[in-house]
Structure formats: C-alpha cells, structure tokens
Tab-separated table of C-alpha atoms in Angstrom:
chain	number	residue	atom	x	y	z
A	1	MET	CA	0.000	0.000	0.000
A	2	THR	CA	2.842	2.370	0.836
A	3	SER	CA	4.445	1.805	-2.566
A	4	LEU	CA	1.132	2.405	-4.342
A	5	LEU	CA	0.675	5.619	-2.407
A	6	GLY	CA	4.238	6.612	-3.267
A	7	GLU	CA	3.561	6.096	-6.972
A	8	MET	CA	0.176	7.831	-6.968
A	9	THR	CA	1.039	10.911	-4.958
A	10	PRO	CA	3.398	12.535	-7.483
A	11	VAL	CA	0.845	11.996	-10.255
A	12	LEU	CA	-2.403	12.896	-8.496
A	13	GLY	CA	-1.165	14.975	-5.568
A	14	GLU	CA	-1.417	14.345	-1.824
A	15	ARG	CA	-4.892	15.841	-1.624
A	16	HIS	CA	-6.541	13.846	-4.398
A	17	PRO	CA	-9.559	11.937	-2.993
A	18	LEU	CA	-8.043	8.558	-3.875
A	19	ALA	CA	-4.751	9.457	-2.194
A	20	LEU	CA	-6.642	10.600	0.907
A	21	GLU	CA	-8.579	7.333	0.993
A	22	LEU	CA	-5.390	5.275	0.632
A	23	ARG	CA	-3.795	7.164	3.503
A	24	ARG	CA	-6.799	6.468	5.739
A	25	GLU	CA	-6.667	2.799	4.781
A	26	LEU	CA	-2.921	2.720	5.473
A	27	ALA	CA	-3.566	4.056	8.985
A	28	ARG	CA	-6.188	1.353	9.557
A	29	ILE	CA	-3.770	-1.361	8.432
A	30	LEU	CA	-0.964	0.022	10.596
A	31	THR	CA	-3.272	-0.076	13.606
A	32	GLN	CA	-4.243	-3.674	12.880
A	33	LEU	CA	-0.573	-4.596	12.502
A	34	GLY	CA	0.140	-3.177	15.954
A	35	ASP	CA	1.723	0.146	15.016
A	36	PRO	CA	-0.704	2.734	16.399
A	37	GLN	CA	2.015	5.380	16.649
A	38	GLN	CA	2.677	5.302	12.916
A	39	ALA	CA	-1.060	5.131	12.252
A	40	TRP	CA	-1.510	8.269	14.368
A	41	ALA	CA	1.167	10.083	12.347
A	42	VAL	CA	-0.520	9.118	9.064
A	43	LEU	CA	-3.940	10.241	10.331
A	44	ARG	CA	-2.589	13.522	11.719
A	45	SER	CA	-1.055	14.372	8.339
A	46	LEU	CA	-4.246	13.293	6.610
A	47	LEU	CA	-6.358	15.508	8.874
A	48	ASN	CA	-4.192	18.504	7.981
A	49	ASP	CA	-4.817	17.868	4.284
A	50	VAL	CA	-8.549	17.306	4.758
A	51	ILE	CA	-8.805	20.573	6.678
A	52	ALA	CA	-6.904	22.358	3.903
A	53	VAL	CA	-9.158	21.104	1.093
A	54	PRO	CA	-12.774	20.437	2.132
A	55	GLY	CA	-12.397	22.357	5.403
A	56	ALA	CA	-12.378	21.844	9.164
A	57	ASP	CA	-16.163	21.423	9.291
A	58	HIS	CA	-16.222	18.631	6.710
A	59	PRO	CA	-17.583	15.339	8.150
A	60	GLU	CA	-14.364	13.535	7.198
A	61	ALA	CA	-12.375	15.937	9.387
A	62	GLY	CA	-14.618	15.070	12.335
A	63	HIS	CA	-14.236	11.366	11.633
A	64	LEU	CA	-10.451	11.690	11.516
A	65	ARG	CA	-10.434	13.623	14.797
A	66	ASP	CA	-12.400	10.784	16.407
A	67	LEU	CA	-9.950	8.201	15.058
A	68	LEU	CA	-7.013	10.224	16.384
A	69	LYS	CA	-8.612	10.449	19.848
A	70	ASN	CA	-9.137	6.684	19.867
A	71	LEU	CA	-5.507	6.086	18.911
A	72	GLU	CA	-4.338	8.531	21.581
A	73	ARG	CA	-6.285	6.547	24.187
A	74	LEU	CA	-4.741	3.340	22.860
A	75	LEU	CA	-1.246	4.824	22.993
A	76	SER	CA	-1.692	6.044	26.571
A	77	ARG	CA	-2.638	2.588	27.882
A	78	PRO	CA	0.056	0.517	29.541
A	79	ALA	CA	1.063	-2.610	27.648
A	80	ARG	CA	-0.763	-5.762	28.702
A	81	ASP	CA	0.801	-9.170	29.214
A	82	ASP	CA	-1.675	-11.556	27.579
C-alpha cells in the first residue's frame, strides 16, 4: 500500500480523494498490525490535508479527529501481558 501511495502521490497529488482514501486505509492497516504510533502520524497528516481542502467542518475531518482520539487513548494505555 505504501508503494502504491508513493507512486500515486506525485501523479495525483497528496490531496486527491483517492490518495486521501489510501492514507486512511494505510492508517487502519498500521493499527491492525500493531503500530498505532505510525497510524496516528498518518492520520494527523491526513487531517491537515482534509482541513486544507474540504475544510475543518467537513464530516471527514470530524471522523479523523475521532480516530485520532481513539488512537491517543490506545497509545496512553500501559502494555498488557496476555
């Protein structure tokens, strides 16, 4: 996914809807793979771009803020020994 995003971004631009969607999906995958810190960084960057294009009041911006809050809660939890 990262390589696809790397190939698409120079052609379409970072703020193209497909590039934005791929970045959100990348964050989801990173979270599932156990890398919430990297997922948070991807979502934070994505939120900045969503705010710049559709605007801070766009529903996607609110959704991304919620995802970031959830990741922040996850990151602040102590590690569990399962």
